[in-house]
Coordinates of C-alpha atoms in Angstrom, one line a residue:
M10 CA 129.4 98.8 74.7
A11 CA 130.1 102.3 76.5
I12 CA 130.8 102.4 79.9
A13 CA 128.8 105.3 82.4
S14 CA 127.9 107.4 84.9
V15 CA 124.3 107.7 85.7
N16 CA 122.8 109.3 88.1
P17 CA 120.0 107.1 90.4
A18 CA 118.1 110.3 91.0
T19 CA 117.5 111.6 88.2
G20 CA 118.2 108.9 85.7
E21 CA 120.8 111.1 83.1
T22 CA 124.0 109.8 81.8
L23 CA 126.6 112.1 83.5
R24 CA 129.6 110.6 81.7
T25 CA 130.9 107.7 79.2
F26 CA 134.2 105.7 79.2
E27 CA 135.5 103.8 76.1
P28 CA 136.5 100.8 77.7
L29 CA 139.6 99.1 77.3
G30 CA 140.7 96.9 74.3
G31 CA 142.5 93.3 74.5
P32 CA 145.9 95.6 73.9
G33 CA 145.3 98.1 76.7
V34 CA 144.0 95.2 78.8
E35 CA 147.5 93.2 77.9
E36 CA 148.8 96.2 78.8
R37 CA 148.2 96.6 82.5
I38 CA 148.3 92.8 83.2
A39 CA 152.0 93.5 81.2
R40 CA 152.2 96.4 84.0
A41 CA 151.1 95.3 87.0
H42 CA 153.4 91.8 87.0
H43 CA 156.3 93.9 85.9
A44 CA 155.1 96.3 89.2
F45 CA 155.1 93.2 91.5
L46 CA 158.8 92.0 90.5
A47 CA 159.4 95.3 92.1
H48 CA 157.0 96.5 94.7
R49 CA 157.2 92.9 96.3
R50 CA 160.9 93.6 97.2
T51 CA 160.5 97.1 99.0
S52 CA 160.5 97.7 102.8
F53 CA 157.4 97.8 104.4
A54 CA 158.4 101.2 105.8
D55 CA 158.4 102.5 102.0
R56 CA 155.2 100.8 101.3
A57 CA 153.4 102.5 104.5
E58 CA 155.1 106.2 104.7
R59 CA 152.7 105.5 100.5
M60 CA 149.7 104.5 102.3
R61 CA 149.3 107.1 104.9
R62 CA 150.1 108.9 102.0
A63 CA 147.1 108.3 100.0
A64 CA 145.5 108.3 103.4
D65 CA 145.8 112.1 103.6
L66 CA 145.0 112.8 100.8
L67 CA 141.9 110.9 100.7
E68 CA 140.8 113.0 103.2
A69 CA 141.7 116.1 102.1
E70 CA 139.7 115.4 99.1
Q71 CA 136.7 113.3 100.8
D72 CA 134.7 115.7 100.3
A73 CA 134.7 115.4 96.0
I74 CA 134.7 112.0 95.8
A75 CA 132.4 111.5 98.2
R76 CA 130.0 113.7 95.3
T77 CA 130.8 111.9 93.2
M78 CA 130.1 108.3 94.8
T79 CA 126.8 109.9 95.7
A80 CA 126.7 111.3 92.1
E81 CA 127.0 107.9 90.3
M82 CA 125.1 105.3 93.4
G83 CA 123.0 107.3 95.1
K84 CA 124.1 107.0 98.1
P85 CA 123.1 110.5 100.7
L86 CA 126.3 112.2 100.9
A87 CA 127.2 112.2 103.8
Q88 CA 126.9 108.5 104.2
A89 CA 129.5 109.2 101.2
R90 CA 132.0 111.7 103.8
A91 CA 132.2 108.3 105.8
E92 CA 132.5 106.1 103.4
A93 CA 135.4 107.9 102.4
A94 CA 137.1 108.4 106.4
K95 CA 136.6 105.5 106.9
C96 CA 138.7 104.1 104.5
A97 CA 141.6 106.4 105.8
T98 CA 141.1 104.7 108.9
A99 CA 141.8 101.6 106.7
M100 CA 144.7 102.6 104.9
R101 CA 146.8 104.4 108.5
F102 CA 145.7 101.0 110.1
Y103 CA 147.6 98.9 107.9
A104 CA 150.2 100.9 107.5
D105 CA 150.8 100.7 111.5
H106 CA 149.9 97.3 111.7
T107 CA 151.3 95.4 108.2
E108 CA 154.7 94.3 109.1
G109 CA 153.3 92.2 112.1
F110 CA 151.2 90.5 111.1
L111 CA 153.7 89.5 108.7
A112 CA 156.4 88.9 110.9
P113 CA 158.4 85.5 110.4
E114 CA 156.7 82.6 112.9
P115 CA 158.8 81.1 114.3
L116 CA 157.9 77.3 115.5
A117 CA 158.6 77.7 119.2
D118 CA 161.0 74.0 119.5
P119 CA 162.5 74.0 116.1
S120 CA 163.9 70.6 117.5
A121 CA 160.7 69.0 117.8
V122 CA 160.8 68.7 113.6
K123 CA 164.9 67.8 113.9
A124 CA 165.7 71.3 112.4
S125 CA 167.9 74.0 114.3
R126 CA 165.6 76.5 113.5
A127 CA 161.6 76.5 111.6
E128 CA 159.6 78.8 111.1
T129 CA 156.7 80.9 108.8
R130 CA 157.2 83.9 106.0
W131 CA 154.8 85.1 104.3
Q132 CA 155.4 86.7 101.1
P133 CA 153.3 88.2 98.8
L134 CA 151.7 85.8 96.0
G135 CA 151.5 88.3 92.8
V136 CA 149.3 90.7 90.6
V137 CA 145.4 90.0 92.5
L138 CA 142.3 90.6 90.0
A139 CA 139.8 92.8 92.1
V140 CA 136.2 92.6 91.5
M141 CA 134.2 95.0 93.0
P142 CA 130.7 96.3 93.7
W143 CA 129.0 99.3 93.6
N144 CA 126.8 99.9 96.9
F145 CA 130.5 100.7 98.3
P146 CA 132.5 101.5 95.5
L147 CA 135.2 103.3 97.5
W148 CA 135.0 101.0 100.7
Q149 CA 134.6 97.8 99.0
V150 CA 138.2 98.3 97.1
V151 CA 140.1 100.2 100.3
R152 CA 139.6 97.3 102.2
F153 CA 141.6 94.2 99.5
A154 CA 143.2 97.0 98.2
A155 CA 145.1 98.6 101.5
P156 CA 146.2 94.9 102.6
A157 CA 147.3 93.0 98.8
L158 CA 149.8 96.7 98.5
M159 CA 151.3 96.4 102.1
A160 CA 151.6 92.7 101.4
G161 CA 154.2 93.2 98.3
N162 CA 151.0 92.4 96.5
T163 CA 150.2 95.0 93.2
G164 CA 146.5 94.8 92.3
L165 CA 143.3 95.1 89.0
L166 CA 140.5 96.9 90.0
K167 CA 137.4 95.4 87.8
H168 CA 135.2 97.4 89.5
A169 CA 131.5 97.5 88.9
S170 CA 130.7 100.0 84.9
N171 CA 128.3 101.9 86.8
V172 CA 131.1 103.8 88.6
P173 CA 133.8 104.4 86.8
Q174 CA 134.9 107.6 88.4
T175 CA 134.9 106.0 91.6
A176 CA 137.5 103.2 90.1
L177 CA 140.0 105.6 87.9
Y178 CA 139.6 107.9 90.7
L179 CA 141.4 105.3 93.6
E180 CA 144.4 103.7 90.7
D181 CA 145.1 107.7 90.5
L182 CA 144.8 108.4 94.3
F183 CA 148.0 105.7 94.5
L184 CA 149.7 106.9 92.2
R185 CA 149.5 110.4 93.7
A186 CA 150.7 108.7 97.0
G187 CA 153.6 107.4 95.2
F188 CA 152.8 103.7 95.0
A189 CA 155.3 102.7 91.4
E190 CA 152.2 102.7 88.2
G191 CA 151.5 99.2 87.9
C192 CA 150.9 98.7 91.3
F193 CA 146.9 99.3 91.4
Q194 CA 145.5 99.5 88.5
T195 CA 141.9 100.1 87.0
L196 CA 140.2 97.8 83.9
L197 CA 137.1 99.5 82.1
I198 CA 136.2 96.4 81.0
G199 CA 132.9 94.5 81.1
S200 CA 132.0 91.8 82.9
K201 CA 132.4 88.9 79.8
E202 CA 136.3 89.8 80.2
V203 CA 137.0 89.2 83.1
E204 CA 137.4 85.8 82.2
A205 CA 140.1 86.1 80.5
V206 CA 141.6 88.5 82.7
L207 CA 141.6 85.8 85.8
R208 CA 143.0 82.9 83.2
D209 CA 145.8 85.3 82.3
P210 CA 149.3 83.4 84.3
R211 CA 150.3 86.7 85.6
V212 CA 147.6 86.6 87.2
A213 CA 147.3 84.5 90.6
A214 CA 144.4 85.3 92.9
A215 CA 141.3 86.9 92.4
T216 CA 138.3 88.7 95.4
L217 CA 135.0 88.9 94.4
T218 CA 132.4 90.9 96.3
G219 CA 129.2 91.1 94.5
S220 CA 126.4 88.4 93.1
E221 CA 126.3 84.5 94.1
P222 CA 126.1 84.0 90.3
A223 CA 129.4 86.8 89.8
G224 CA 131.1 84.3 92.3
R225 CA 130.4 81.4 91.2
A226 CA 131.7 82.5 87.5
V227 CA 134.8 83.5 89.1
A228 CA 134.9 81.1 91.1
A229 CA 134.5 78.2 88.7
V230 CA 137.2 79.9 86.4
A231 CA 139.8 80.6 88.9
G232 CA 139.4 77.1 89.8
D233 CA 139.6 75.2 86.8
E234 CA 142.8 77.4 86.2
I235 CA 144.4 76.5 91.1
K236 CA 144.2 80.1 91.0
K237 CA 143.1 81.3 94.9
T238 CA 139.6 83.0 95.5
V239 CA 138.4 85.3 98.3
L240 CA 134.5 85.7 97.6
E241 CA 132.3 87.7 99.7
L242 CA 128.7 87.4 98.0
G243 CA 125.3 88.0 99.4
G244 CA 123.3 88.1 102.8
S245 CA 120.0 88.0 104.6
D246 CA 121.0 88.4 107.8
P247 CA 118.7 88.2 111.4
F248 CA 118.7 90.1 114.0
V249 CA 116.8 89.2 116.7
V250 CA 115.0 90.5 119.4
M251 CA 114.5 89.4 122.5
P252 CA 112.0 90.2 125.4
S253 CA 115.5 92.1 128.1
A254 CA 116.5 93.6 124.9
D255 CA 117.0 97.4 125.5
L256 CA 113.6 98.6 122.8
D257 CA 114.7 101.7 122.1
A258 CA 118.2 101.0 120.9
A259 CA 117.5 97.5 118.6
V260 CA 114.1 99.9 117.2
A261 CA 117.3 102.7 116.4
A262 CA 119.9 100.1 115.1
A263 CA 117.1 98.5 113.2
V264 CA 116.1 101.5 111.4
T265 CA 119.8 102.0 110.3
G266 CA 120.9 98.9 109.6
R267 CA 118.1 98.3 106.8
T268 CA 118.6 101.8 105.7
Q269 CA 122.0 102.3 105.0
N270 CA 122.7 103.3 101.8
N271 CA 120.2 103.5 100.8
G272 CA 119.2 99.6 102.0
Q273 CA 122.2 98.2 99.8
S274 CA 124.3 96.0 102.0
C275 CA 125.2 92.9 102.0
I276 CA 125.6 93.1 105.7
A277 CA 122.5 95.0 106.6
A278 CA 119.9 94.1 108.7
K279 CA 116.7 92.4 106.7
R280 CA 115.1 89.6 108.8
F281 CA 113.5 91.6 112.1
I282 CA 113.3 87.9 113.7
V283 CA 111.3 89.7 117.0
H284 CA 110.1 87.6 120.7
R285 CA 106.1 87.4 120.7
D286 CA 106.3 89.8 124.3
V287 CA 108.2 92.1 122.6
Y288 CA 106.7 91.8 119.1
D289 CA 103.9 94.2 118.6
A290 CA 105.8 97.0 120.3
F291 CA 108.9 96.4 118.2
A292 CA 106.9 96.3 115.7
E293 CA 105.0 100.2 116.1
R294 CA 107.8 101.6 116.9
F295 CA 109.4 100.6 114.1
T296 CA 107.5 101.3 110.8
A297 CA 106.8 104.4 112.5
R298 CA 110.5 105.1 112.7
M299 CA 111.1 103.7 108.4
R300 CA 108.0 105.8 107.7
E301 CA 109.3 108.7 108.9
L302 CA 112.5 109.0 107.1
R303 CA 113.6 111.6 104.4
V304 CA 113.7 109.6 101.2
G305 CA 114.9 112.7 98.5
D306 CA 118.0 114.2 96.7
P307 CA 120.8 112.0 98.2
M308 CA 122.9 115.7 97.8
D309 CA 120.9 116.7 100.1
E310 CA 122.2 116.8 104.0
K311 CA 118.7 116.2 104.8
T312 CA 117.9 113.1 103.2
E313 CA 118.3 109.7 105.3
V314 CA 117.3 107.7 101.9
G315 CA 118.5 108.3 98.7
P316 CA 117.2 106.3 94.9
L317 CA 118.1 102.9 94.5
A318 CA 121.7 102.3 92.7
T319 CA 120.4 101.4 89.2
E320 CA 116.8 100.4 87.5
Q321 CA 116.9 97.0 87.2
G322 CA 117.4 97.3 91.2
R323 CA 114.7 98.8 92.0
A324 CA 112.8 96.3 89.7
D325 CA 114.3 93.4 91.5
V326 CA 113.4 94.7 94.8
E327 CA 109.5 95.5 93.3
E328 CA 109.2 91.9 92.6
L329 CA 109.7 90.7 95.7
V330 CA 107.6 92.5 97.7
A331 CA 104.7 92.3 95.3
D332 CA 105.6 88.1 95.4
A333 CA 105.5 88.5 98.8
V334 CA 102.0 90.5 98.7
E335 CA 100.1 88.1 97.0
A336 CA 101.5 85.6 98.9
G337 CA 100.1 87.0 101.9
A338 CA 102.1 89.3 103.7
T339 CA 100.8 92.2 105.4
V340 CA 102.8 95.9 104.4
L341 CA 102.9 97.7 107.8
C342 CA 104.2 101.1 105.7
G343 CA 106.2 102.0 102.2
G344 CA 105.6 99.9 98.8
E345 CA 104.6 101.0 96.8
R346 CA 107.6 103.6 94.2
P347 CA 107.1 106.8 94.0
D348 CA 106.4 109.1 90.9
G349 CA 108.7 111.5 89.4
P350 CA 112.6 110.9 88.0
G351 CA 115.0 107.8 89.7
W352 CA 115.1 105.2 91.0
F353 CA 113.2 105.4 93.8
Y354 CA 112.1 102.7 96.7
P355 CA 110.2 104.0 100.0
P356 CA 111.4 102.5 103.7
T357 CA 108.9 99.6 103.4
V358 CA 107.8 96.8 106.4
L359 CA 106.5 94.1 105.5
A360 CA 104.7 91.1 108.1
D361 CA 103.6 87.9 108.3
I362 CA 106.7 86.7 106.0
T363 CA 106.5 82.8 105.2
P364 CA 108.4 80.8 104.1
E365 CA 107.3 79.9 100.1
M366 CA 107.7 83.5 99.3
R367 CA 110.8 84.4 97.4
I368 CA 111.5 87.3 100.2
A369 CA 112.4 84.8 102.8
Q370 CA 114.9 83.0 101.5
E371 CA 116.2 85.4 98.8
E372 CA 118.6 88.5 99.1
V373 CA 116.2 92.0 98.9
F374 CA 118.4 94.8 97.7
G375 CA 116.7 98.4 99.3
P376 CA 115.3 99.5 102.2
V377 CA 113.1 96.2 103.0
A378 CA 112.6 94.9 106.4
S379 CA 110.9 91.5 106.9
L380 CA 109.4 90.7 110.2
Y381 CA 108.5 86.9 112.3
R382 CA 106.9 86.4 115.2
V383 CA 108.8 83.7 117.4
G384 CA 108.2 82.1 121.0
S385 CA 111.4 80.8 121.6
A386 CA 115.2 82.0 121.4
E387 CA 115.5 78.1 119.8
E388 CA 112.4 78.9 117.4
A389 CA 114.2 82.4 116.4
V390 CA 117.5 80.3 116.0
A391 CA 116.3 78.2 114.4
V392 CA 114.3 80.6 111.9
A393 CA 117.4 83.2 111.0
N394 CA 119.2 80.2 110.1
S395 CA 116.8 79.1 106.8
T396 CA 118.4 80.7 104.7
S397 CA 121.5 79.6 102.4
F398 CA 123.2 82.6 103.9
G399 CA 126.0 83.3 105.8
L400 CA 127.3 86.9 106.3
G401 CA 126.1 88.9 109.6
S402 CA 124.2 88.6 112.4
A403 CA 122.4 90.4 115.1
A404 CA 120.7 90.0 118.4
W405 CA 119.9 91.9 121.4
T406 CA 118.7 90.4 124.4
Q407 CA 120.6 91.4 128.0
D408 CA 120.5 88.1 129.0
P409 CA 123.9 85.9 128.6
A410 CA 122.4 82.8 128.5
E411 CA 120.6 83.9 125.1
Q412 CA 123.7 85.6 124.1
E413 CA 126.5 82.4 124.4
L414 CA 123.3 80.7 122.5
F415 CA 123.0 82.8 119.9
T416 CA 126.7 83.7 120.0
A417 CA 126.9 79.6 119.6
E418 CA 124.0 78.8 117.2
L419 CA 123.6 81.5 114.8
E420 CA 125.4 80.5 111.2
A421 CA 127.7 83.1 109.8
G422 CA 130.2 84.9 109.7
A423 CA 130.2 87.4 112.6
V424 CA 128.0 88.1 114.8
F425 CA 126.9 91.4 117.1
V426 CA 125.3 91.0 120.2
N427 CA 122.9 94.7 121.0
G428 CA 124.6 96.2 117.9
M429 CA 124.4 96.7 114.7
V430 CA 126.7 94.4 112.0
A431 CA 129.3 96.5 110.9
S432 CA 132.7 96.1 109.1
Y433 CA 136.1 97.5 110.7
P434 CA 140.1 97.3 109.6
Q435 CA 140.6 95.0 112.8
L436 CA 137.7 92.3 112.7
P437 CA 138.1 89.9 109.9
F438 CA 135.3 89.7 107.5
G439 CA 132.7 87.2 105.2
G440 CA 130.9 84.8 105.5
I441 CA 129.9 81.0 105.2
R442 CA 127.9 78.9 103.3
R443 CA 126.5 81.0 100.4
S444 CA 127.6 84.3 101.8
G445 CA 131.3 83.3 100.3
Y446 CA 134.5 81.7 101.9
G447 CA 137.6 84.0 103.3
R448 CA 138.4 86.6 105.1
E449 CA 138.8 90.2 103.9
L450 CA 140.2 92.8 106.9
A451 CA 142.3 92.6 110.4
A452 CA 145.7 90.1 110.3
L453 CA 143.8 87.4 108.4
G454 CA 142.7 89.0 105.6
I455 CA 145.9 90.5 104.4
R456 CA 147.5 86.7 104.7
E457 CA 144.4 85.7 102.3
F458 CA 146.3 87.1 99.5
C459 CA 150.0 85.3 100.9
N460 CA 151.7 82.6 101.2
A461 CA 153.2 80.6 103.9
K462 CA 156.3 79.6 103.4
T463 CA 157.3 76.8 105.4
V464 CA 161.4 77.7 105.9
W465 CA 163.4 75.1 107.6
A466 CA 167.3 74.9 108.2
G467 CA 169.0 72.3 110.1

């Protein structure tokens, strides 16, 4: 089956690509392994020079690659440009800091282990397979590729099948930046071919961002092969609003958090848990702002919300909303697909959510917000922790005691107080429970695919 770029705003097939066959995959795995043997011995300074060149190229080509992303998966053009800029920032971050992150760590008192010298060294593992999603088709890859390449690993990218042009651009970008042939390659293959790649003894580890089923499949194979994995899966992030919150700021962040990337973000705020004292005011302002958002052609600079990336994705959103409404949820705005071409779905706000509704437990990957009314901070925590996810969370309060409560008790990989959940190169990123394990970004992220080697000398 051909791999295709399909414009989600029109349904038009833009380009098709023949998937790699077995010989093509074998050639690329061999090339990646051969490249690793040389790349691991290059200096941090040499890798950093190439990574900075990649950042420079990406910035120079920012508009062109943004248009490619928008054409392939539908994010508003301004957001696509911002994604490209963020990737360049991350590349420079790892170019600047990798040598420090991976510097040998001497034991302060080696005599405690009967040694004259003892230390920990961080060394690359080898070829890392990255299975990546379409929603942030540049950023998701770069936040793996930049630290992996800087650490001395090489990468094989199995990108989502609806963003092949972005995937091929990334391979070309790192090659033009000066990384040796084989250091970073794209595999145009289907999901069924991933297992064989991961089982290849030349592939040392894998990282996946995507759905729970995809994560389970990769983790099961990697476990059977005893290979390291990092998984970043779904989320149903809570967004708690307490009476002392700056309501205007909270509403603005809530709208952006729920609709950025057309609502297709694992760390998007999805469940809005609001104290009863400010619930009505928040719901009124939030719904009004959601209703006013401009939905349309993502290439139009004025568009705020574009189409969902796939036809099936829109059907999944519609199914969750229909289930909630049938079970008694109230639609405050949106809730019905518009007429016309493309896979558009309007910003939607649902109230009166109850635990038996699927949307209370499942991730909705589109611009649909669920409102919950609570009577205390403790009840807010209970509702926030009532799903099996644990990726990001946000709490809006000026009360120091409440801030500490939410920081301590919200079960998630991140808690943002009076701010919208986001990823930064400087901070570890990842989840707990069914949102996955391991960390990307910061020092922890680059060390995930390194061997922490103990060195002891008598």
